[in-house]
CSV table of C-alpha atoms in Angstrom, one decimal:
chain,number,residue,atom,x,y,z
H,1,UNK,CA,303.0,-90.4,83.7
H,2,UNK,CA,302.5,-90.6,87.4
H,3,UNK,CA,304.7,-92.7,89.8
H,4,UNK,CA,304.9,-94.5,92.7
H,5,UNK,CA,307.2,-95.5,95.3
H,6,UNK,CA,307.2,-99.2,96.1
H,7,UNK,CA,304.8,-99.8,99.8
H,8,UNK,CA,308.3,-99.9,101.6
H,9,UNK,CA,309.7,-96.4,100.1
H,10,UNK,CA,306.3,-94.7,101.6
H,11,UNK,CA,307.0,-92.6,104.2
H,12,UNK,CA,304.7,-92.9,107.4
H,13,UNK,CA,304.7,-92.5,110.9
H,14,UNK,CA,307.1,-95.8,112.0
H,15,UNK,CA,309.0,-94.5,108.9
H,16,UNK,CA,309.1,-90.4,108.7
H,17,UNK,CA,310.3,-88.9,105.6
H,18,UNK,CA,313.4,-87.9,107.2
H,19,UNK,CA,314.7,-91.4,108.1
H,20,UNK,CA,316.7,-93.6,105.8
H,21,UNK,CA,315.9,-97.5,106.9
H,22,UNK,CA,319.4,-98.2,105.3
H,23,UNK,CA,321.4,-95.9,107.7
H,24,UNK,CA,319.1,-97.1,110.6
H,25,UNK,CA,319.9,-100.5,109.7
H,26,UNK,CA,323.3,-100.4,109.7
H,27,UNK,CA,323.2,-97.9,113.0
H,28,UNK,CA,321.8,-100.9,114.7
H,29,UNK,CA,324.2,-103.6,113.3
H,30,UNK,CA,327.3,-101.7,114.4
H,31,UNK,CA,326.2,-101.1,117.3
H,32,UNK,CA,325.3,-104.6,118.3
H,33,UNK,CA,328.8,-105.2,116.5
H,34,UNK,CA,330.4,-102.8,119.4
H,35,UNK,CA,327.8,-104.2,122.4
H,36,UNK,CA,329.5,-107.8,121.0
H,37,UNK,CA,332.8,-106.8,121.6
H,38,UNK,CA,331.9,-106.3,125.4
H,39,UNK,CA,329.6,-108.8,125.7
H,40,UNK,CA,331.0,-111.3,125.0
H,41,UNK,CA,334.5,-110.7,123.7
H,42,UNK,CA,336.0,-109.4,127.0
H,43,UNK,CA,334.2,-110.9,129.1
H,44,UNK,CA,335.7,-114.4,127.4
H,45,UNK,CA,339.2,-112.3,126.8
H,46,UNK,CA,339.5,-111.5,130.4
H,47,UNK,CA,337.9,-114.2,132.0
H,48,UNK,CA,340.8,-116.6,129.8
H,49,UNK,CA,344.0,-114.4,130.2
H,50,UNK,CA,344.3,-114.5,133.7
H,51,UNK,CA,344.5,-116.7,136.6
H,52,UNK,CA,342.4,-119.8,137.1
H,53,UNK,CA,341.5,-118.8,140.3
H,54,UNK,CA,340.7,-114.8,138.5
H,55,UNK,CA,338.6,-116.0,135.7
H,56,UNK,CA,335.2,-115.8,137.4
H,57,UNK,CA,335.6,-112.5,138.8
H,58,UNK,CA,337.9,-111.0,135.7
H,59,UNK,CA,334.7,-111.9,133.4
H,60,UNK,CA,332.2,-110.7,135.9
H,61,UNK,CA,333.8,-107.3,136.5
H,62,UNK,CA,333.0,-106.7,133.0
H,63,UNK,CA,329.3,-108.2,132.4
H,64,UNK,CA,328.7,-105.7,135.5
H,65,UNK,CA,329.9,-102.5,133.9
H,66,UNK,CA,328.0,-103.3,131.2
H,67,UNK,CA,325.1,-103.6,132.4
H,68,UNK,CA,325.4,-100.7,134.8
H,69,UNK,CA,326.5,-98.2,132.2
H,70,UNK,CA,323.4,-99.2,130.6
H,71,UNK,CA,321.0,-97.8,132.8
H,72,UNK,CA,323.1,-94.7,134.4
H,73,UNK,CA,323.5,-93.8,130.7
H,74,UNK,CA,319.6,-93.5,129.7
H,75,UNK,CA,319.1,-91.9,133.1
H,76,UNK,CA,321.1,-89.1,132.8
H,77,UNK,CA,324.9,-90.1,131.1
H,78,UNK,CA,323.3,-89.5,127.3
H,79,UNK,CA,322.1,-85.8,128.0
H,80,UNK,CA,325.3,-85.0,129.5
H,81,UNK,CA,327.2,-86.4,127.1
H,82,UNK,CA,325.3,-85.2,123.8
H,83,UNK,CA,321.8,-83.3,125.1
H,84,UNK,CA,321.5,-80.0,123.5
H,85,UNK,CA,321.2,-78.3,126.4
H,86,UNK,CA,324.6,-77.5,127.0
H,87,UNK,CA,325.6,-77.3,131.3
H,88,UNK,CA,329.0,-76.1,131.1
H,89,UNK,CA,331.5,-75.7,127.9
H,90,UNK,CA,332.9,-79.5,129.2
H,91,UNK,CA,329.5,-81.4,129.9
H,92,UNK,CA,325.2,-81.4,128.9
H,93,UNK,CA,322.6,-80.9,131.5
H,94,UNK,CA,321.9,-83.7,132.7
H,95,UNK,CA,318.0,-84.4,132.6
H,96,UNK,CA,315.8,-88.1,131.8
H,97,UNK,CA,314.8,-87.0,128.6
H,98,UNK,CA,315.8,-90.3,127.5
H,99,UNK,CA,313.3,-92.1,129.2
H,100,UNK,CA,310.5,-90.6,127.6
H,101,UNK,CA,309.2,-92.0,123.7
H,102,UNK,CA,308.5,-89.0,122.4
H,103,UNK,CA,311.8,-88.1,122.9
H,104,UNK,CA,313.6,-91.2,121.7
H,105,UNK,CA,311.3,-91.4,118.0
H,106,UNK,CA,312.4,-88.1,117.0
H,107,UNK,CA,315.6,-87.2,114.6
H,108,UNK,CA,318.8,-87.8,116.1
H,109,UNK,CA,321.4,-84.9,116.4
H,110,UNK,CA,323.2,-86.5,113.2
H,111,UNK,CA,322.2,-89.0,111.1
H,112,UNK,CA,319.0,-90.2,109.5
H,113,UNK,CA,317.8,-92.2,112.2
H,114,UNK,CA,315.7,-91.9,115.3
H,115,UNK,CA,317.4,-90.9,118.5
H,116,UNK,CA,316.3,-94.2,120.1
H,117,UNK,CA,319.0,-95.5,117.8
H,118,UNK,CA,321.5,-92.9,119.1
H,119,UNK,CA,321.6,-93.6,122.8
H,120,UNK,CA,321.8,-97.7,122.3
H,121,UNK,CA,324.8,-96.5,119.6
H,122,UNK,CA,326.8,-94.4,121.9
H,123,UNK,CA,326.1,-96.4,125.0
H,124,UNK,CA,327.6,-99.3,123.7
H,125,UNK,CA,331.0,-97.3,123.6
H,126,UNK,CA,330.1,-95.6,127.4
H,127,UNK,CA,330.4,-99.5,128.4
H,128,UNK,CA,333.2,-100.8,126.6
H,129,UNK,CA,335.6,-97.8,128.0
H,130,UNK,CA,334.2,-98.9,131.6
H,131,UNK,CA,335.5,-102.5,131.0
H,132,UNK,CA,338.9,-101.3,129.3
H,133,UNK,CA,339.6,-99.1,132.7
H,134,UNK,CA,338.9,-103.0,134.6
H,135,UNK,CA,341.3,-104.2,132.5
H,136,UNK,CA,343.9,-102.6,134.4
H,137,UNK,CA,342.4,-103.6,138.0
H,138,UNK,CA,342.4,-107.6,137.5
H,139,UNK,CA,342.7,-109.7,140.2
H,140,UNK,CA,343.0,-107.6,143.6
H,141,UNK,CA,340.0,-104.4,143.2
H,142,UNK,CA,337.2,-104.9,145.5
H,143,UNK,CA,334.1,-106.1,143.8
H,144,UNK,CA,331.8,-103.7,145.9
H,145,UNK,CA,333.9,-100.5,145.6
H,146,UNK,CA,333.9,-100.9,141.4
H,147,UNK,CA,330.3,-101.6,142.0
H,148,UNK,CA,330.3,-97.9,142.6
H,149,UNK,CA,333.2,-97.1,140.8
H,150,UNK,CA,331.6,-97.6,137.6
H,151,UNK,CA,328.7,-95.1,137.9
H,152,UNK,CA,330.8,-92.5,139.2
H,153,UNK,CA,333.2,-92.8,136.8
H,154,UNK,CA,331.0,-92.8,134.1
H,155,UNK,CA,328.9,-89.7,135.5
H,156,UNK,CA,332.2,-87.5,136.1
H,157,UNK,CA,334.7,-88.7,133.6
H,158,UNK,CA,333.6,-90.4,131.0
H,159,UNK,CA,330.5,-88.1,130.2
H,160,UNK,CA,332.7,-84.7,130.1
H,161,UNK,CA,335.4,-86.3,127.6
H,162,UNK,CA,332.4,-87.2,125.1
H,163,UNK,CA,330.6,-84.0,125.5
H,164,UNK,CA,334.1,-82.1,125.0
H,165,UNK,CA,335.5,-83.8,121.7
H,166,UNK,CA,332.5,-85.4,120.3
H,167,UNK,CA,329.5,-83.1,121.4
H,168,UNK,CA,329.0,-80.2,118.7
H,169,UNK,CA,329.1,-77.8,121.3
H,170,UNK,CA,332.0,-78.8,123.2
H,171,UNK,CA,334.9,-76.8,123.0
H,172,UNK,CA,337.5,-79.0,121.9
H,173,UNK,CA,335.0,-80.2,118.8
H,174,UNK,CA,334.7,-76.2,118.2
H,175,UNK,CA,338.4,-76.2,117.5
H,176,UNK,CA,338.4,-79.1,115.3
H,177,UNK,CA,339.5,-81.5,117.2
H,178,UNK,CA,339.7,-84.9,115.0
H,179,UNK,CA,338.8,-87.8,116.4
H,180,UNK,CA,337.0,-90.6,114.9
H,181,UNK,CA,336.2,-92.8,117.1
H,182,UNK,CA,337.1,-92.3,120.2
H,183,UNK,CA,340.9,-92.5,120.0
H,184,UNK,CA,340.2,-90.2,122.6
H,185,UNK,CA,337.4,-90.6,124.1
H,186,UNK,CA,337.4,-94.1,124.9
H,187,UNK,CA,340.9,-95.0,124.6
H,188,UNK,CA,343.2,-92.2,125.8
H,189,UNK,CA,340.6,-91.8,129.1
H,190,UNK,CA,340.5,-95.4,129.6
H,191,UNK,CA,344.3,-96.1,129.1
H,192,UNK,CA,345.0,-93.2,131.6
H,193,UNK,CA,342.2,-93.8,134.3
H,194,UNK,CA,343.1,-97.5,134.3
H,195,UNK,CA,346.4,-96.6,135.3
H,196,UNK,CA,345.6,-93.8,137.2
H,197,UNK,CA,342.7,-96.5,139.4
H,198,UNK,CA,345.7,-99.1,139.5
H,199,UNK,CA,347.7,-96.9,141.6
H,200,UNK,CA,345.3,-96.1,144.4
H,201,UNK,CA,344.5,-99.8,144.4
H,202,UNK,CA,347.0,-101.2,144.5
H,203,UNK,CA,349.2,-104.2,143.7
H,204,UNK,CA,348.4,-107.9,143.0
H,205,UNK,CA,349.6,-110.6,145.4
H,206,UNK,CA,353.2,-110.9,145.0
H,207,UNK,CA,353.0,-114.1,143.1
H,208,UNK,CA,350.6,-112.9,141.3
H,209,UNK,CA,352.8,-110.0,140.2
H,210,UNK,CA,355.1,-113.0,139.5
H,211,UNK,CA,353.3,-115.3,137.4
H,212,UNK,CA,349.7,-114.4,136.4
H,213,UNK,CA,349.6,-117.3,133.4
H,214,UNK,CA,346.1,-117.4,131.2
H,215,UNK,CA,344.0,-120.1,132.1
H,216,UNK,CA,343.4,-120.5,128.6
H,217,UNK,CA,344.6,-119.3,125.6
H,218,UNK,CA,342.4,-120.9,123.0
H,219,UNK,CA,339.3,-118.8,124.8
H,220,UNK,CA,341.6,-115.6,124.4
H,221,UNK,CA,342.3,-115.7,121.3
H,222,UNK,CA,338.4,-116.0,121.0
H,223,UNK,CA,337.7,-113.2,122.9
H,224,UNK,CA,340.7,-111.3,120.9
H,225,UNK,CA,339.0,-112.6,117.4
H,226,UNK,CA,335.5,-110.9,118.7
H,227,UNK,CA,337.4,-107.8,119.3
H,228,UNK,CA,338.9,-107.1,116.2
H,229,UNK,CA,335.9,-108.3,114.3
H,230,UNK,CA,333.8,-105.8,115.9
H,231,UNK,CA,335.9,-103.0,115.2
H,232,UNK,CA,333.8,-102.9,111.7
H,233,UNK,CA,331.2,-101.5,113.5
H,234,UNK,CA,333.2,-99.8,116.2
H,235,UNK,CA,334.8,-97.5,113.3
H,236,UNK,CA,332.4,-98.4,110.3
H,237,UNK,CA,329.3,-97.2,112.8
H,238,UNK,CA,330.4,-93.3,113.3
H,239,UNK,CA,329.6,-91.3,110.3
H,240,UNK,CA,326.3,-92.4,111.1
H,241,UNK,CA,325.3,-93.9,108.1
H,242,UNK,CA,325.9,-96.6,105.6
H,243,UNK,CA,328.1,-94.3,103.8
H,244,UNK,CA,331.7,-94.5,101.5
H,245,UNK,CA,333.1,-93.0,104.3
H,246,UNK,CA,332.1,-96.0,106.6
H,247,UNK,CA,333.7,-98.6,104.0
H,248,UNK,CA,336.9,-96.6,103.5
H,249,UNK,CA,336.9,-96.4,107.8
H,250,UNK,CA,336.2,-100.4,107.8
H,251,UNK,CA,338.9,-101.7,105.6
H,252,UNK,CA,341.7,-99.3,107.1
H,253,UNK,CA,340.9,-100.7,110.9
H,254,UNK,CA,341.7,-103.8,109.4
H,255,UNK,CA,344.8,-103.4,107.3
H,256,UNK,CA,346.0,-101.3,110.1
H,257,UNK,CA,345.6,-103.9,113.0
H,258,UNK,CA,347.1,-106.4,110.8
H,259,UNK,CA,349.9,-104.6,109.8
H,260,UNK,CA,350.4,-103.8,113.8
H,261,UNK,CA,350.2,-107.4,114.4
H,262,UNK,CA,352.6,-108.9,111.9
H,263,UNK,CA,354.9,-105.7,113.3
H,264,UNK,CA,354.8,-106.7,117.0
H,265,UNK,CA,355.3,-110.2,116.0
H,266,UNK,CA,358.1,-109.6,114.4
H,267,UNK,CA,360.0,-107.7,117.1
H,268,UNK,CA,359.0,-110.6,119.6
H,269,UNK,CA,361.0,-113.2,117.1
H,270,UNK,CA,363.4,-110.8,117.2
H,271,UNK,CA,364.3,-110.1,120.7
H,272,UNK,CA,363.0,-112.3,122.9
H,273,UNK,CA,363.2,-115.5,119.9
H,274,UNK,CA,359.6,-116.8,120.2
H,275,UNK,CA,356.2,-116.1,118.7
H,276,UNK,CA,354.3,-114.9,121.4
H,277,UNK,CA,350.4,-115.5,120.9
H,278,UNK,CA,350.0,-113.0,123.2
H,279,UNK,CA,351.9,-110.3,121.9
H,280,UNK,CA,350.5,-111.1,118.8
H,281,UNK,CA,347.2,-110.3,120.9
H,282,UNK,CA,348.5,-107.1,122.0
H,283,UNK,CA,349.8,-105.9,118.4
H,284,UNK,CA,346.4,-106.4,117.1
H,285,UNK,CA,344.3,-104.0,119.9
H,286,UNK,CA,347.1,-101.6,119.6
H,287,UNK,CA,346.5,-101.8,115.5
H,288,UNK,CA,342.8,-101.3,116.3
H,289,UNK,CA,343.2,-98.2,118.8
H,290,UNK,CA,345.8,-96.5,116.8
H,291,UNK,CA,343.5,-96.5,113.5
H,292,UNK,CA,340.3,-95.8,115.9
H,293,UNK,CA,340.8,-91.8,115.5
H,294,UNK,CA,341.4,-91.3,112.4
H,295,UNK,CA,340.0,-94.8,110.7
H,296,UNK,CA,337.9,-92.8,107.7
H,297,UNK,CA,340.1,-89.6,107.1
H,298,UNK,CA,343.5,-90.9,105.9
H,299,UNK,CA,344.3,-92.9,102.9
H,300,UNK,CA,345.3,-97.0,102.9
H,301,UNK,CA,349.3,-96.4,102.9
H,302,UNK,CA,348.6,-94.1,106.4
H,303,UNK,CA,346.9,-96.9,107.9
H,304,UNK,CA,349.8,-99.1,106.5
H,305,UNK,CA,352.4,-96.5,108.4
H,306,UNK,CA,350.2,-96.3,111.6
H,307,UNK,CA,350.3,-99.9,111.3
H,308,UNK,CA,353.7,-99.9,111.8
H,309,UNK,CA,354.0,-97.2,114.3
H,310,UNK,CA,351.5,-98.6,116.4
H,311,UNK,CA,353.2,-102.0,116.3
H,312,UNK,CA,356.7,-100.6,117.1
H,313,UNK,CA,356.2,-97.9,119.7
H,314,UNK,CA,354.1,-99.4,122.1
H,315,UNK,CA,355.8,-102.8,122.2
H,316,UNK,CA,359.2,-100.2,123.2
H,317,UNK,CA,357.1,-98.7,125.7
H,318,UNK,CA,356.4,-101.9,127.0
H,319,UNK,CA,358.8,-104.2,126.4
H,320,UNK,CA,362.1,-101.1,127.3
H,321,UNK,CA,361.1,-98.3,128.5
H,322,UNK,CA,358.5,-99.9,131.4
H,323,UNK,CA,361.3,-101.9,132.8
H,324,UNK,CA,363.6,-98.7,133.5
H,325,UNK,CA,361.1,-96.3,134.8
H,326,UNK,CA,359.8,-96.3,138.5
H,327,UNK,CA,356.7,-95.7,138.5
H,328,UNK,CA,355.6,-97.6,136.0
H,329,UNK,CA,357.5,-100.9,137.8
H,330,UNK,CA,355.8,-99.9,140.8
H,331,UNK,CA,351.8,-99.4,139.5
H,332,UNK,CA,350.6,-103.0,138.7
H,333,UNK,CA,348.1,-102.2,135.4
H,334,UNK,CA,347.2,-106.0,134.4
H,335,UNK,CA,345.8,-106.0,131.1
H,336,UNK,CA,348.7,-103.0,130.2
H,337,UNK,CA,345.7,-100.7,129.4
H,338,UNK,CA,348.8,-97.8,129.7
H,339,UNK,CA,350.5,-99.1,126.5
H,340,UNK,CA,348.2,-100.7,124.5
H,341,UNK,CA,345.1,-97.9,125.2
H,342,UNK,CA,346.8,-94.7,126.3
H,343,UNK,CA,349.6,-94.6,124.8
H,344,UNK,CA,348.3,-96.4,121.4
H,345,UNK,CA,345.5,-94.0,121.5
H,346,UNK,CA,348.2,-90.7,122.3
H,347,UNK,CA,349.6,-91.9,118.6
H,348,UNK,CA,347.0,-92.5,117.0
H,349,UNK,CA,345.6,-89.0,117.5
H,350,UNK,CA,348.9,-87.1,117.0
H,351,UNK,CA,349.3,-89.5,113.4
H,352,UNK,CA,346.0,-88.2,112.5
H,353,UNK,CA,346.8,-84.3,112.6
H,354,UNK,CA,349.4,-85.8,110.5
H,355,UNK,CA,347.7,-88.1,107.7
H,356,UNK,CA,343.9,-86.7,107.7
H,357,UNK,CA,343.2,-86.0,104.9
H,358,UNK,CA,340.9,-82.7,104.3
H,359,UNK,CA,338.5,-83.8,101.3
H,360,UNK,CA,338.2,-87.5,103.6
H,361,UNK,CA,337.3,-84.7,106.3
H,362,UNK,CA,334.8,-82.9,104.3
H,363,UNK,CA,332.9,-86.6,103.4
H,364,UNK,CA,333.1,-87.1,106.7
H,365,UNK,CA,331.7,-84.2,108.9
H,366,UNK,CA,328.8,-84.4,106.0
H,367,UNK,CA,330.0,-80.8,105.4
H,368,UNK,CA,330.0,-78.3,102.0
H,369,UNK,CA,331.3,-75.1,103.8
H,370,UNK,CA,333.4,-74.7,106.6
H,371,UNK,CA,335.0,-78.1,105.9
H,372,UNK,CA,338.4,-76.6,106.0
H,373,UNK,CA,337.7,-76.2,109.7
H,374,UNK,CA,339.6,-79.8,110.1
H,375,UNK,CA,342.7,-79.3,107.9
H,376,UNK,CA,344.7,-82.9,109.0
H,377,UNK,CA,347.6,-82.3,107.0
H,378,UNK,CA,347.5,-79.9,104.4
H,379,UNK,CA,350.6,-78.4,103.6
H,380,UNK,CA,351.2,-74.9,105.6
H,381,UNK,CA,348.8,-76.0,107.9
H,382,UNK,CA,349.0,-79.0,109.8
H,383,UNK,CA,350.9,-77.9,112.6
H,384,UNK,CA,348.3,-76.0,113.6
H,385,UNK,CA,345.9,-79.6,113.6
H,386,UNK,CA,348.7,-81.0,115.2
H,387,UNK,CA,348.5,-78.6,118.1
H,388,UNK,CA,344.7,-79.9,118.7
H,389,UNK,CA,345.2,-82.8,118.8
H,390,UNK,CA,347.9,-82.6,121.1
H,391,UNK,CA,345.7,-80.4,122.7
H,392,UNK,CA,343.4,-82.9,123.5
H,393,UNK,CA,345.6,-85.1,124.5
H,394,UNK,CA,347.3,-83.2,127.2
H,395,UNK,CA,343.0,-82.6,128.1
H,396,UNK,CA,342.0,-85.8,128.6
H,397,UNK,CA,344.8,-86.9,130.7
H,398,UNK,CA,345.0,-84.5,133.1
H,399,UNK,CA,341.5,-84.8,133.4
H,400,UNK,CA,341.0,-88.3,133.6
H,401,UNK,CA,344.3,-88.0,136.3
H,402,UNK,CA,342.6,-85.9,138.7
H,403,UNK,CA,339.2,-87.3,138.4
H,404,UNK,CA,339.7,-90.5,138.8
H,405,UNK,CA,342.1,-90.4,142.0
H,406,UNK,CA,339.7,-87.6,143.6
H,407,UNK,CA,336.9,-90.8,143.0
H,408,UNK,CA,339.2,-93.4,144.3
H,409,UNK,CA,340.4,-91.5,147.5
H,410,UNK,CA,336.8,-91.3,147.7
H,411,UNK,CA,335.3,-94.6,147.8
H,412,UNK,CA,338.2,-95.9,149.6
H,413,UNK,CA,337.4,-94.0,152.5
H,414,UNK,CA,333.8,-95.6,152.5
H,415,UNK,CA,335.0,-99.7,150.9
H,416,UNK,CA,338.4,-101.1,151.1
H,417,UNK,CA,339.5,-100.9,147.1
H,418,UNK,CA,342.0,-104.2,147.5
H,419,UNK,CA,340.4,-107.1,148.4
H,420,UNK,CA,341.8,-108.8,151.6
H,421,UNK,CA,344.8,-110.5,152.0
H,422,UNK,CA,342.6,-113.7,152.1
H,423,UNK,CA,340.6,-113.1,149.2
H,424,UNK,CA,343.8,-112.1,146.9
H,425,UNK,CA,345.1,-115.6,148.3
H,426,UNK,CA,341.8,-117.8,147.6
H,427,UNK,CA,340.6,-115.6,144.3
H,428,UNK,CA,336.5,-116.4,143.1
H,429,UNK,CA,336.0,-119.1,145.5
H,430,UNK,CA,336.7,-116.5,148.5
H,431,UNK,CA,335.0,-113.4,146.6
H,432,UNK,CA,332.0,-115.0,144.6
H,433,UNK,CA,331.7,-118.4,146.0
H,434,UNK,CA,331.9,-120.0,142.9
H,435,UNK,CA,334.2,-121.3,140.2
H,436,UNK,CA,335.3,-121.2,136.6
H,437,UNK,CA,336.3,-125.1,136.5
H,438,UNK,CA,334.6,-126.1,139.3
H,439,UNK,CA,334.5,-129.8,137.5
H,440,UNK,CA,338.3,-130.0,138.0
H,441,UNK,CA,339.2,-127.6,140.4
H,442,UNK,CA,336.7,-128.3,143.2
H,443,UNK,CA,337.1,-125.6,146.1
H,444,UNK,CA,335.6,-125.1,149.5
H,445,UNK,CA,332.6,-123.4,148.1
H,446,UNK,CA,331.4,-124.4,145.4
H,447,UNK,CA,328.0,-124.4,144.5
H,448,UNK,CA,328.3,-127.2,141.9
H,449,UNK,CA,330.2,-129.1,143.7
H,450,UNK,CA,327.3,-128.9,146.3
H,451,UNK,CA,324.8,-130.0,144.2
H,452,UNK,CA,326.6,-132.9,143.1
H,453,UNK,CA,327.2,-133.9,146.1
H,454,UNK,CA,323.0,-134.0,147.2
H,455,UNK,CA,322.4,-135.7,143.7
H,456,UNK,CA,325.0,-138.4,144.9
H,457,UNK,CA,326.7,-138.9,141.9
H,458,UNK,CA,330.3,-137.9,143.5
H,459,UNK,CA,332.0,-138.2,146.8
H,460,UNK,CA,335.5,-135.7,146.9
H,461,UNK,CA,337.5,-134.6,150.2
H,462,UNK,CA,338.1,-131.1,149.8
H,463,UNK,CA,341.3,-129.4,149.0
H,464,UNK,CA,343.3,-127.0,149.4
H,465,UNK,CA,344.2,-125.3,146.4
């Protein structure tokens, strides 16, 4: 008796035998969810959490980074981060293979889908990293300097971290570091790079540092919600297949985030006697960041413990340590990315070395032999894994401090890193000639105001903002 496969399961040129339609569909979906975290997620979050006069500038820094990273990524960034041709122990050889169709339709280095899917999936991670760096610089960085910073930092810093930790031939990958979905590559690097760049750019205007209220908390929560739900793809897509490990990663992610949010909220109530919405959002973010390096390799109870710690330790560094350490007080980190991403990412990396389950590592790395290389918290061997995790932290911190400093110094020679005093005073109207809320607060250069004037619908007198 012959057996015939359904037509949709028969392999052909469009769907070769090595490709799984289900895995490919999930990977593209996960990539889109991560992309939505940036556009519109962080675009909305940044535009609403800052002062009204910086809403357009903050949104546009994120939107520009998303577009610029994509062009650089397909041009050379992907090959430097995941290319099969090693250039250095910390970097792949730059190349233009990602612009050739014959390469894009071939099987990716991992998973059962083509290179085109992998390139897009890894792009959205690279893009959100630069957007997180922008969070430390909102409200004063020269936009033209930002336009140069994005491609240079992607090329010189992000690619090194991605290759060293995620590429199978990277030196930290060979040592057995566990970074499930970017606690090191994305969050630790963006937190350190943002904090370092904030030092070189300089602080916001004095009155903005003293009082910087959100212009729309409801929109801020919308952006935060997109960020939270998008993390389903952020962590759920990293097994490179629609597997049971992906399901575990998704559940652990949301459990940790919810626990961290509630922990941060309770600490705010206990010490400040107010249930802060902004504080709860920060707690949500630290929980998501902390679980990222461990999402699919720890048990549910470990995710709860990580949530308790990610809701309390970054809270302590932000609310207590920050006010006592002169360096932290001096550097103007607008969105506190040092605490929410560098501290929480490091915490997650260390806890991964303690709580990671070897059998879950075997499922995640999809290997039958040599999986003991990723030992996690196995009794009697956990200290070795912990040392590898700490080594990864030291490498990412050192590289980003040095490289980010060199990039900022070099750019500053040609383009001022900080806006002029007049631009800092006026904000969006002076920098972009546009205003976020033109109908309610007409500025002197508002294009919308000019259109309304010409149409004769209203008349007005310019007012000083």
